[in-house]
Amino acid sequence: MSKKVWTEVDDYIVSSLFEADPVLDAVLASNRDQGLPAIDVSAAQGKLLSLLVRISSARKVLEIGTLGGYSTIWMARGLPADGKVVTLELDPHHAKVARSNFERAGMSDKVDLRVGPALQSLATLGSENAGPFDLIFIDADKPNNPNYLSWAMRLSRPGSVIICDNVVRDGTVLNDDGRDAYVEGARAAFSFIGGEKRLDGTAIQTVGAKGYDGFAIAVVE
Protein backbone atom coordinates (compact mmCIF):
# COMPACT_ATOMS: atom_id res chain seq x y z
CA MET A 1 0.00 0.00 0.00
CA SER A 2 1.17 3.53 -0.77
CA LYS A 3 0.61 6.88 0.87
CA LYS A 4 -1.58 7.74 -2.14
CA VAL A 5 -3.97 4.94 -1.19
CA TRP A 6 -3.84 5.89 2.48
CA THR A 7 -4.76 9.47 1.58
CA GLU A 8 -7.59 8.34 -0.66
CA VAL A 9 -8.97 6.19 2.16
CA ASP A 10 -8.73 9.17 4.53
CA ASP A 11 -10.65 11.24 1.98
CA TYR A 12 -13.26 8.48 1.78
CA ILE A 13 -13.61 8.38 5.58
CA VAL A 14 -14.10 12.13 5.75
CA SER A 15 -16.57 12.27 2.85
CA SER A 16 -18.56 9.33 4.23
CA LEU A 17 -18.70 10.25 7.92
CA PHE A 18 -18.22 14.02 8.20
CA GLU A 19 -20.37 16.96 7.18
CA ALA A 20 -18.74 19.73 5.16
CA ASP A 21 -16.82 21.98 7.55
CA PRO A 22 -15.88 25.32 6.00
CA VAL A 23 -14.64 26.62 9.37
CA LEU A 24 -11.97 23.95 9.75
CA ASP A 25 -11.15 24.26 6.05
CA ALA A 26 -10.56 27.97 6.65
CA VAL A 27 -8.38 27.19 9.68
CA LEU A 28 -6.09 24.98 7.60
CA ALA A 29 -6.03 27.57 4.80
CA SER A 30 -5.06 30.26 7.31
CA ASN A 31 -2.27 28.08 8.66
CA ARG A 32 -0.92 27.60 5.15
CA ASP A 33 -1.23 31.28 4.27
CA GLN A 34 0.62 32.27 7.44
CA GLY A 35 3.50 29.92 6.69
CA LEU A 36 2.90 27.40 9.47
CA PRO A 37 4.33 23.92 8.86
CA ALA A 38 1.77 21.43 7.53
CA ILE A 39 2.01 19.12 10.53
CA ASP A 40 -1.54 19.39 11.85
CA VAL A 41 -3.35 16.17 12.66
CA SER A 42 -5.55 14.91 9.83
CA ALA A 43 -9.30 15.50 9.89
CA ALA A 44 -9.91 11.86 10.85
CA GLN A 45 -7.39 12.14 13.67
CA GLY A 46 -8.90 15.42 14.83
CA LYS A 47 -12.32 13.79 15.00
CA LEU A 48 -10.79 10.93 16.98
CA LEU A 49 -9.42 13.43 19.50
CA SER A 50 -12.84 15.07 19.74
CA LEU A 51 -14.50 11.71 20.33
CA LEU A 52 -11.93 10.76 22.97
CA VAL A 53 -12.74 13.99 24.80
CA ARG A 54 -16.42 13.03 24.72
CA ILE A 55 -15.87 9.35 25.57
CA SER A 56 -13.77 10.28 28.61
CA SER A 57 -16.35 12.91 29.70
CA ALA A 58 -13.49 15.41 29.86
CA ARG A 59 -14.14 18.94 31.07
CA LYS A 60 -10.52 20.07 31.38
CA VAL A 61 -8.11 19.33 28.54
CA LEU A 62 -4.41 20.16 28.34
CA GLU A 63 -2.69 20.34 24.96
CA ILE A 64 1.08 20.62 24.70
CA GLY A 65 1.78 22.03 21.23
CA THR A 66 -0.85 24.31 19.67
CA LEU A 67 0.57 25.17 16.24
CA GLY A 68 -2.37 26.92 14.49
CA GLY A 69 -5.03 25.48 16.77
CA TYR A 70 -6.55 22.89 14.43
CA SER A 71 -6.39 20.02 16.93
CA THR A 72 -7.32 22.44 19.72
CA ILE A 73 -10.58 23.29 17.97
CA TRP A 74 -11.41 19.62 17.42
CA MET A 75 -10.96 18.91 21.14
CA ALA A 76 -12.82 22.05 22.21
CA ARG A 77 -15.76 20.91 20.11
CA GLY A 78 -15.91 17.70 22.14
CA LEU A 79 -16.18 19.55 25.45
CA PRO A 80 -19.39 20.33 27.35
CA ALA A 81 -20.52 23.94 27.57
CA ASP A 82 -18.42 24.61 30.68
CA GLY A 83 -15.31 22.81 29.38
CA LYS A 84 -11.91 24.37 28.74
CA VAL A 85 -8.76 23.55 26.77
CA VAL A 86 -5.48 24.91 28.07
CA THR A 87 -3.04 24.83 25.15
CA LEU A 88 0.68 25.63 25.18
CA GLU A 89 2.61 27.13 22.25
CA LEU A 90 6.22 28.26 22.04
CA ASP A 91 6.10 30.38 18.86
CA PRO A 92 4.37 33.79 19.18
CA HIS A 93 3.49 33.83 15.46
CA HIS A 94 1.86 30.42 15.68
CA ALA A 95 -0.03 31.59 18.76
CA LYS A 96 -1.28 34.70 16.95
CA VAL A 97 -2.59 32.56 14.08
CA ALA A 98 -4.17 30.15 16.54
CA ARG A 99 -5.99 32.93 18.38
CA SER A 100 -7.46 34.14 15.10
CA ASN A 101 -8.52 30.58 14.30
CA PHE A 102 -10.18 30.14 17.70
CA GLU A 103 -12.18 33.31 17.08
CA ARG A 104 -13.10 32.10 13.59
CA ALA A 105 -14.34 28.81 15.04
CA GLY A 106 -16.25 30.46 17.89
CA MET A 107 -14.07 28.71 20.45
CA SER A 108 -12.19 31.59 22.07
CA ASP A 109 -14.16 31.26 25.30
CA LYS A 110 -13.23 27.57 25.59
CA VAL A 111 -9.48 27.99 25.02
CA ASP A 112 -6.76 29.29 27.34
CA LEU A 113 -3.66 29.74 25.17
CA ARG A 114 -0.33 30.08 27.00
CA VAL A 115 2.68 31.32 25.01
CA GLY A 116 6.26 30.41 25.89
CA PRO A 117 8.44 27.34 26.46
CA ALA A 118 6.10 24.49 27.38
CA LEU A 119 8.11 23.34 30.38
CA GLN A 120 7.88 26.83 31.85
CA SER A 121 4.15 26.99 31.14
CA LEU A 122 3.69 23.56 32.73
CA ALA A 123 5.53 24.72 35.84
CA THR A 124 3.23 27.74 35.97
CA LEU A 125 0.17 25.50 35.68
CA GLY A 126 1.55 23.42 38.52
CA SER A 127 2.03 26.49 40.72
CA GLU A 128 -1.52 27.59 39.88
CA ASN A 129 -2.90 24.18 40.88
CA ALA A 130 -4.53 24.14 37.45
CA GLY A 131 -4.93 20.38 37.40
CA PRO A 132 -6.09 17.79 37.38
CA PHE A 133 -6.80 17.60 33.67
CA ASP A 134 -9.11 14.92 32.36
CA LEU A 135 -7.32 14.50 29.02
CA ILE A 136 -3.81 15.54 28.01
CA PHE A 137 -2.63 15.62 24.39
CA ILE A 138 1.13 15.82 23.84
CA ASP A 139 2.16 16.97 20.36
CA ALA A 140 5.20 19.20 20.72
CA ASP A 141 8.99 18.82 20.38
CA LYS A 142 9.55 15.08 20.59
CA PRO A 143 12.86 15.03 22.52
CA ASN A 144 10.97 16.46 25.50
CA ASN A 145 8.36 13.67 25.53
CA PRO A 146 9.56 12.22 28.86
CA ASN A 147 9.48 15.68 30.46
CA TYR A 148 5.99 16.33 29.13
CA LEU A 149 4.80 12.92 30.28
CA SER A 150 6.25 13.57 33.71
CA TRP A 151 4.31 16.81 33.94
CA ALA A 152 1.21 15.06 32.59
CA MET A 153 1.39 12.70 35.54
CA ARG A 154 1.64 15.62 37.98
CA LEU A 155 -1.32 17.38 36.37
CA SER A 156 -3.60 14.36 36.07
CA ARG A 157 -5.78 12.16 38.29
CA PRO A 158 -6.81 8.51 38.29
CA GLY A 159 -8.85 8.09 35.11
CA SER A 160 -7.12 10.86 33.16
CA VAL A 161 -6.33 10.02 29.54
CA ILE A 162 -2.88 10.84 28.16
CA ILE A 163 -2.24 10.80 24.38
CA CYS A 164 1.18 11.22 22.81
CA ASP A 165 1.35 11.81 19.05
CA ASN A 166 3.98 10.79 16.46
CA VAL A 167 5.39 7.79 18.31
CA VAL A 168 5.89 5.46 15.29
CA ARG A 169 7.55 7.83 12.82
CA ASP A 170 7.44 5.67 9.68
CA GLY A 171 8.62 2.72 11.74
CA THR A 172 11.89 4.38 12.71
CA VAL A 173 10.88 3.97 16.36
CA LEU A 174 12.62 0.60 16.00
CA ASN A 175 15.98 2.33 15.50
CA ASP A 176 18.00 2.34 18.69
CA ASP A 177 21.21 3.89 17.43
CA GLY A 178 20.49 7.25 19.11
CA ARG A 179 21.20 9.25 15.95
CA ASP A 180 17.77 10.91 15.64
CA ALA A 181 16.52 12.96 18.59
CA TYR A 182 12.93 12.68 17.38
CA VAL A 183 13.12 8.89 17.23
CA GLU A 184 14.71 8.87 20.65
CA GLY A 185 11.82 11.01 21.88
CA ALA A 186 9.33 8.47 20.53
CA ARG A 187 11.22 5.62 22.18
CA ALA A 188 11.36 7.61 25.41
CA ALA A 189 7.56 7.90 25.36
CA PHE A 190 7.25 4.12 25.15
CA SER A 191 9.81 3.66 27.92
CA PHE A 192 8.03 6.14 30.16
CA ILE A 193 4.56 4.67 29.67
CA GLY A 194 5.81 1.09 29.92
CA GLY A 195 7.81 1.83 33.05
CA GLU A 196 5.24 3.94 34.92
CA LYS A 197 3.17 1.70 37.22
CA ARG A 198 0.38 4.27 37.38
CA LEU A 199 -0.17 4.14 33.62
CA ASP A 200 -1.99 1.49 31.60
CA GLY A 201 -1.23 2.15 27.95
CA THR A 202 -1.03 0.96 24.39
CA ALA A 203 -0.21 2.43 20.99
CA ILE A 204 -2.17 2.57 17.75
CA GLN A 205 -0.29 2.59 14.45
CA THR A 206 -1.90 4.93 11.94
CA VAL A 207 -1.70 5.35 8.18
CA GLY A 208 -3.40 8.07 6.17
CA ALA A 209 -2.93 11.51 4.73
CA LYS A 210 -0.22 12.18 7.34
CA GLY A 211 1.75 9.07 6.37
CA TYR A 212 2.70 6.21 8.69
CA ASP A 213 2.78 7.09 12.38
CA GLY A 214 0.87 6.42 15.57
CA PHE A 215 -0.54 7.52 18.92
CA ALA A 216 0.38 6.22 22.36
CA ILE A 217 -2.67 6.26 24.62
CA ALA A 218 -2.66 5.64 28.36
CA VAL A 219 -4.99 5.91 31.34
CA VAL A 220 -3.80 6.99 34.77
CA GLU A 221 -4.62 4.39 37.40
mmCIF file of C-alpha atoms in Angstrom:
data_model
loop_
_atom_site.group_PDB
_atom_site.id
_atom_site.type_symbol
_atom_site.label_atom_id
_atom_site.label_comp_id
_atom_site.label_asym_id
_atom_site.label_seq_id
_atom_site.Cartn_x
_atom_site.Cartn_y
_atom_site.Cartn_z
ATOM 1 C CA MET A 1 0.000 0.000 0.000
ATOM 2 C CA SER A 2 1.170 3.528 -0.772
ATOM 3 C CA LYS A 3 0.606 6.884 0.869
ATOM 4 C CA LYS A 4 -1.581 7.737 -2.142
ATOM 5 C CA VAL A 5 -3.970 4.938 -1.186
ATOM 6 C CA TRP A 6 -3.841 5.893 2.485
ATOM 7 C CA THR A 7 -4.757 9.473 1.584
ATOM 8 C CA GLU A 8 -7.588 8.336 -0.662
ATOM 9 C CA VAL A 9 -8.968 6.192 2.165
ATOM 10 C CA ASP A 10 -8.727 9.167 4.531
ATOM 11 C CA ASP A 11 -10.653 11.243 1.985
ATOM 12 C CA TYR A 12 -13.261 8.476 1.776
ATOM 13 C CA ILE A 13 -13.606 8.377 5.577
ATOM 14 C CA VAL A 14 -14.102 12.131 5.745
ATOM 15 C CA SER A 15 -16.567 12.269 2.849
ATOM 16 C CA SER A 16 -18.560 9.334 4.235
ATOM 17 C CA LEU A 17 -18.702 10.251 7.915
ATOM 18 C CA PHE A 18 -18.224 14.017 8.203
ATOM 19 C CA GLU A 19 -20.368 16.961 7.183
ATOM 20 C CA ALA A 20 -18.742 19.727 5.163
ATOM 21 C CA ASP A 21 -16.821 21.976 7.545
ATOM 22 C CA PRO A 22 -15.879 25.318 6.000
ATOM 23 C CA VAL A 23 -14.645 26.621 9.365
ATOM 24 C CA LEU A 24 -11.971 23.951 9.745
ATOM 25 C CA ASP A 25 -11.147 24.255 6.050
ATOM 26 C CA ALA A 26 -10.560 27.971 6.654
ATOM 27 C CA VAL A 27 -8.382 27.185 9.677
ATOM 28 C CA LEU A 28 -6.092 24.982 7.599
ATOM 29 C CA ALA A 29 -6.035 27.575 4.801
ATOM 30 C CA SER A 30 -5.061 30.264 7.306
ATOM 31 C CA ASN A 31 -2.268 28.076 8.660
ATOM 32 C CA ARG A 32 -0.921 27.600 5.148
ATOM 33 C CA ASP A 33 -1.228 31.284 4.274
ATOM 34 C CA GLN A 34 0.624 32.272 7.437
ATOM 35 C CA GLY A 35 3.503 29.924 6.689
ATOM 36 C CA LEU A 36 2.899 27.402 9.468
ATOM 37 C CA PRO A 37 4.328 23.918 8.858
ATOM 38 C CA ALA A 38 1.768 21.429 7.528
ATOM 39 C CA ILE A 39 2.015 19.117 10.529
ATOM 40 C CA ASP A 40 -1.539 19.385 11.853
ATOM 41 C CA VAL A 41 -3.349 16.166 12.657
ATOM 42 C CA SER A 42 -5.550 14.908 9.834
ATOM 43 C CA ALA A 43 -9.298 15.499 9.890
ATOM 44 C CA ALA A 44 -9.913 11.863 10.852
ATOM 45 C CA GLN A 45 -7.386 12.142 13.672
ATOM 46 C CA GLY A 46 -8.903 15.424 14.825
ATOM 47 C CA LYS A 47 -12.321 13.794 15.004
ATOM 48 C CA LEU A 48 -10.788 10.933 16.978
ATOM 49 C CA LEU A 49 -9.417 13.432 19.504
ATOM 50 C CA SER A 50 -12.835 15.075 19.743
ATOM 51 C CA LEU A 51 -14.501 11.714 20.332
ATOM 52 C CA LEU A 52 -11.927 10.755 22.973
ATOM 53 C CA VAL A 53 -12.736 13.995 24.802
ATOM 54 C CA ARG A 54 -16.418 13.031 24.722
ATOM 55 C CA ILE A 55 -15.867 9.354 25.573
ATOM 56 C CA SER A 56 -13.767 10.278 28.606
ATOM 57 C CA SER A 57 -16.349 12.906 29.696
ATOM 58 C CA ALA A 58 -13.494 15.408 29.864
ATOM 59 C CA ARG A 59 -14.143 18.935 31.067
ATOM 60 C CA LYS A 60 -10.524 20.074 31.381
ATOM 61 C CA VAL A 61 -8.107 19.332 28.545
ATOM 62 C CA LEU A 62 -4.406 20.162 28.343
ATOM 63 C CA GLU A 63 -2.694 20.340 24.960
ATOM 64 C CA ILE A 64 1.083 20.620 24.704
ATOM 65 C CA GLY A 65 1.782 22.033 21.232
ATOM 66 C CA THR A 66 -0.845 24.308 19.671
ATOM 67 C CA LEU A 67 0.570 25.173 16.236
ATOM 68 C CA GLY A 68 -2.370 26.923 14.487
ATOM 69 C CA GLY A 69 -5.029 25.484 16.774
ATOM 70 C CA TYR A 70 -6.550 22.893 14.425
ATOM 71 C CA SER A 71 -6.386 20.023 16.926
ATOM 72 C CA THR A 72 -7.322 22.436 19.717
ATOM 73 C CA ILE A 73 -10.579 23.289 17.970
ATOM 74 C CA TRP A 74 -11.410 19.617 17.420
ATOM 75 C CA MET A 75 -10.964 18.909 21.140
ATOM 76 C CA ALA A 76 -12.815 22.047 22.211
ATOM 77 C CA ARG A 77 -15.762 20.912 20.107
ATOM 78 C CA GLY A 78 -15.906 17.703 22.136
ATOM 79 C CA LEU A 79 -16.181 19.548 25.454
ATOM 80 C CA PRO A 80 -19.389 20.335 27.349
ATOM 81 C CA ALA A 81 -20.522 23.941 27.573
ATOM 82 C CA ASP A 82 -18.418 24.605 30.681
ATOM 83 C CA GLY A 83 -15.315 22.811 29.382
ATOM 84 C CA LYS A 84 -11.915 24.370 28.738
ATOM 85 C CA VAL A 85 -8.761 23.545 26.769
ATOM 86 C CA VAL A 86 -5.479 24.910 28.067
ATOM 87 C CA THR A 87 -3.042 24.828 25.151
ATOM 88 C CA LEU A 88 0.679 25.632 25.178
ATOM 89 C CA GLU A 89 2.609 27.126 22.245
ATOM 90 C CA LEU A 90 6.220 28.262 22.038
ATOM 91 C CA ASP A 91 6.104 30.379 18.857
ATOM 92 C CA PRO A 92 4.369 33.793 19.180
ATOM 93 C CA HIS A 93 3.491 33.827 15.459
ATOM 94 C CA HIS A 94 1.856 30.417 15.676
ATOM 95 C CA ALA A 95 -0.025 31.585 18.756
ATOM 96 C CA LYS A 96 -1.280 34.696 16.953
ATOM 97 C CA VAL A 97 -2.590 32.563 14.079
ATOM 98 C CA ALA A 98 -4.174 30.147 16.541
ATOM 99 C CA ARG A 99 -5.993 32.930 18.382
ATOM 100 C CA SER A 100 -7.459 34.137 15.102
ATOM 101 C CA ASN A 101 -8.525 30.580 14.299
ATOM 102 C CA PHE A 102 -10.183 30.143 17.702
ATOM 103 C CA GLU A 103 -12.182 33.309 17.082
ATOM 104 C CA ARG A 104 -13.100 32.097 13.588
ATOM 105 C CA ALA A 105 -14.344 28.807 15.038
ATOM 106 C CA GLY A 106 -16.250 30.459 17.889
ATOM 107 C CA MET A 107 -14.067 28.708 20.454
ATOM 108 C CA SER A 108 -12.189 31.593 22.066
ATOM 109 C CA ASP A 109 -14.162 31.255 25.302
ATOM 110 C CA LYS A 110 -13.228 27.575 25.588
ATOM 111 C CA VAL A 111 -9.485 27.985 25.023
ATOM 112 C CA ASP A 112 -6.763 29.291 27.336
ATOM 113 C CA LEU A 113 -3.656 29.742 25.172
ATOM 114 C CA ARG A 114 -0.332 30.075 27.003
ATOM 115 C CA VAL A 115 2.682 31.318 25.007
ATOM 116 C CA GLY A 116 6.261 30.406 25.894
ATOM 117 C CA PRO A 117 8.443 27.339 26.464
ATOM 118 C CA ALA A 118 6.103 24.491 27.380
ATOM 119 C CA LEU A 119 8.111 23.338 30.381
ATOM 120 C CA GLN A 120 7.882 26.832 31.851
ATOM 121 C CA SER A 121 4.151 26.990 31.139
ATOM 122 C CA LEU A 122 3.693 23.562 32.733
ATOM 123 C CA ALA A 123 5.527 24.723 35.844
ATOM 124 C CA THR A 124 3.228 27.742 35.969
ATOM 125 C CA LEU A 125 0.173 25.504 35.675
ATOM 126 C CA GLY A 126 1.553 23.418 38.522
ATOM 127 C CA SER A 127 2.028 26.488 40.715
ATOM 128 C CA GLU A 128 -1.521 27.588 39.876
ATOM 129 C CA ASN A 129 -2.897 24.177 40.883
ATOM 130 C CA ALA A 130 -4.530 24.145 37.454
ATOM 131 C CA GLY A 131 -4.934 20.380 37.399
ATOM 132 C CA PRO A 132 -6.093 17.791 37.383
ATOM 133 C CA PHE A 133 -6.797 17.602 33.675
ATOM 134 C CA ASP A 134 -9.112 14.916 32.363
ATOM 135 C CA LEU A 135 -7.322 14.500 29.022
ATOM 136 C CA ILE A 136 -3.806 15.543 28.009
ATOM 137 C CA PHE A 137 -2.634 15.617 24.392
ATOM 138 C CA ILE A 138 1.128 15.821 23.839
ATOM 139 C CA ASP A 139 2.158 16.965 20.359
ATOM 140 C CA ALA A 140 5.198 19.197 20.722
ATOM 141 C CA ASP A 141 8.992 18.823 20.383
ATOM 142 C CA LYS A 142 9.547 15.082 20.592
ATOM 143 C CA PRO A 143 12.862 15.026 22.516
ATOM 144 C CA ASN A 144 10.968 16.463 25.502
ATOM 145 C CA ASN A 145 8.363 13.666 25.526
ATOM 146 C CA PRO A 146 9.562 12.221 28.865
ATOM 147 C CA ASN A 147 9.484 15.684 30.464
ATOM 148 C CA TYR A 148 5.994 16.330 29.133
ATOM 149 C CA LEU A 149 4.803 12.920 30.281
ATOM 150 C CA SER A 150 6.254 13.569 33.712
ATOM 151 C CA TRP A 151 4.306 16.812 33.936
ATOM 152 C CA ALA A 152 1.213 15.059 32.585
ATOM 153 C CA MET A 153 1.390 12.702 35.544
ATOM 154 C CA ARG A 154 1.640 15.619 37.975
ATOM 155 C CA LEU A 155 -1.319 17.381 36.374
ATOM 156 C CA SER A 156 -3.600 14.357 36.074
ATOM 157 C CA ARG A 157 -5.784 12.163 38.290
ATOM 158 C CA PRO A 158 -6.809 8.507 38.287
ATOM 159 C CA GLY A 159 -8.852 8.089 35.110
ATOM 160 C CA SER A 160 -7.125 10.856 33.157
ATOM 161 C CA VAL A 161 -6.335 10.017 29.540
ATOM 162 C CA ILE A 162 -2.877 10.845 28.155
ATOM 163 C CA ILE A 163 -2.241 10.802 24.384
ATOM 164 C CA CYS A 164 1.182 11.218 22.814
ATOM 165 C CA ASP A 165 1.350 11.813 19.049
ATOM 166 C CA ASN A 166 3.978 10.793 16.464
ATOM 167 C CA VAL A 167 5.385 7.787 18.305
ATOM 168 C CA VAL A 168 5.889 5.461 15.291
ATOM 169 C CA ARG A 169 7.555 7.830 12.820
ATOM 170 C CA ASP A 170 7.438 5.670 9.682
ATOM 171 C CA GLY A 171 8.616 2.721 11.742
ATOM 172 C CA THR A 172 11.888 4.382 12.712
ATOM 173 C CA VAL A 173 10.883 3.974 16.363
ATOM 174 C CA LEU A 174 12.621 0.596 16.000
ATOM 175 C CA ASN A 175 15.980 2.328 15.502
ATOM 176 C CA ASP A 176 18.002 2.338 18.691
ATOM 177 C CA ASP A 177 21.210 3.890 17.434
ATOM 178 C CA GLY A 178 20.491 7.249 19.110
ATOM 179 C CA ARG A 179 21.195 9.250 15.950
ATOM 180 C CA ASP A 180 17.771 10.907 15.645
ATOM 181 C CA ALA A 181 16.518 12.955 18.591
ATOM 182 C CA TYR A 182 12.927 12.680 17.376
ATOM 183 C CA VAL A 183 13.116 8.893 17.225
ATOM 184 C CA GLU A 184 14.714 8.875 20.650
ATOM 185 C CA GLY A 185 11.815 11.013 21.877
ATOM 186 C CA ALA A 186 9.333 8.473 20.531
ATOM 187 C CA ARG A 187 11.225 5.620 22.178
ATOM 188 C CA ALA A 188 11.359 7.606 25.411
ATOM 189 C CA ALA A 189 7.565 7.900 25.364
ATOM 190 C CA PHE A 190 7.252 4.118 25.148
ATOM 191 C CA SER A 191 9.813 3.662 27.923
ATOM 192 C CA PHE A 192 8.028 6.142 30.164
ATOM 193 C CA ILE A 193 4.556 4.667 29.674
ATOM 194 C CA GLY A 194 5.806 1.093 29.918
ATOM 195 C CA GLY A 195 7.811 1.826 33.053
ATOM 196 C CA GLU A 196 5.241 3.935 34.920
ATOM 197 C CA LYS A 197 3.173 1.702 37.224
ATOM 198 C CA ARG A 198 0.384 4.267 37.381
ATOM 199 C CA LEU A 199 -0.171 4.143 33.616
ATOM 200 C CA ASP A 200 -1.986 1.486 31.599
ATOM 201 C CA GLY A 201 -1.229 2.150 27.954
ATOM 202 C CA THR A 202 -1.026 0.958 24.392
ATOM 203 C CA ALA A 203 -0.208 2.428 20.991
ATOM 204 C CA ILE A 204 -2.165 2.568 17.752
ATOM 205 C CA GLN A 205 -0.290 2.590 14.454
ATOM 206 C CA THR A 206 -1.898 4.932 11.940
ATOM 207 C CA VAL A 207 -1.700 5.353 8.178
ATOM 208 C CA GLY A 208 -3.400 8.066 6.171
ATOM 209 C CA ALA A 209 -2.932 11.514 4.729
ATOM 210 C CA LYS A 210 -0.218 12.183 7.344
ATOM 211 C CA GLY A 211 1.748 9.071 6.369
ATOM 212 C CA TYR A 212 2.704 6.212 8.689
ATOM 213 C CA ASP A 213 2.780 7.091 12.380
ATOM 214 C CA GLY A 214 0.867 6.420 15.569
ATOM 215 C CA PHE A 215 -0.541 7.520 18.915
ATOM 216 C CA ALA A 216 0.379 6.222 22.355
ATOM 217 C CA ILE A 217 -2.669 6.258 24.623
ATOM 218 C CA ALA A 218 -2.659 5.641 28.361
ATOM 219 C CA VAL A 219 -4.986 5.911 31.336
ATOM 220 C CA VAL A 220 -3.796 6.987 34.769
ATOM 221 C CA GLU A 221 -4.618 4.386 37.401
#
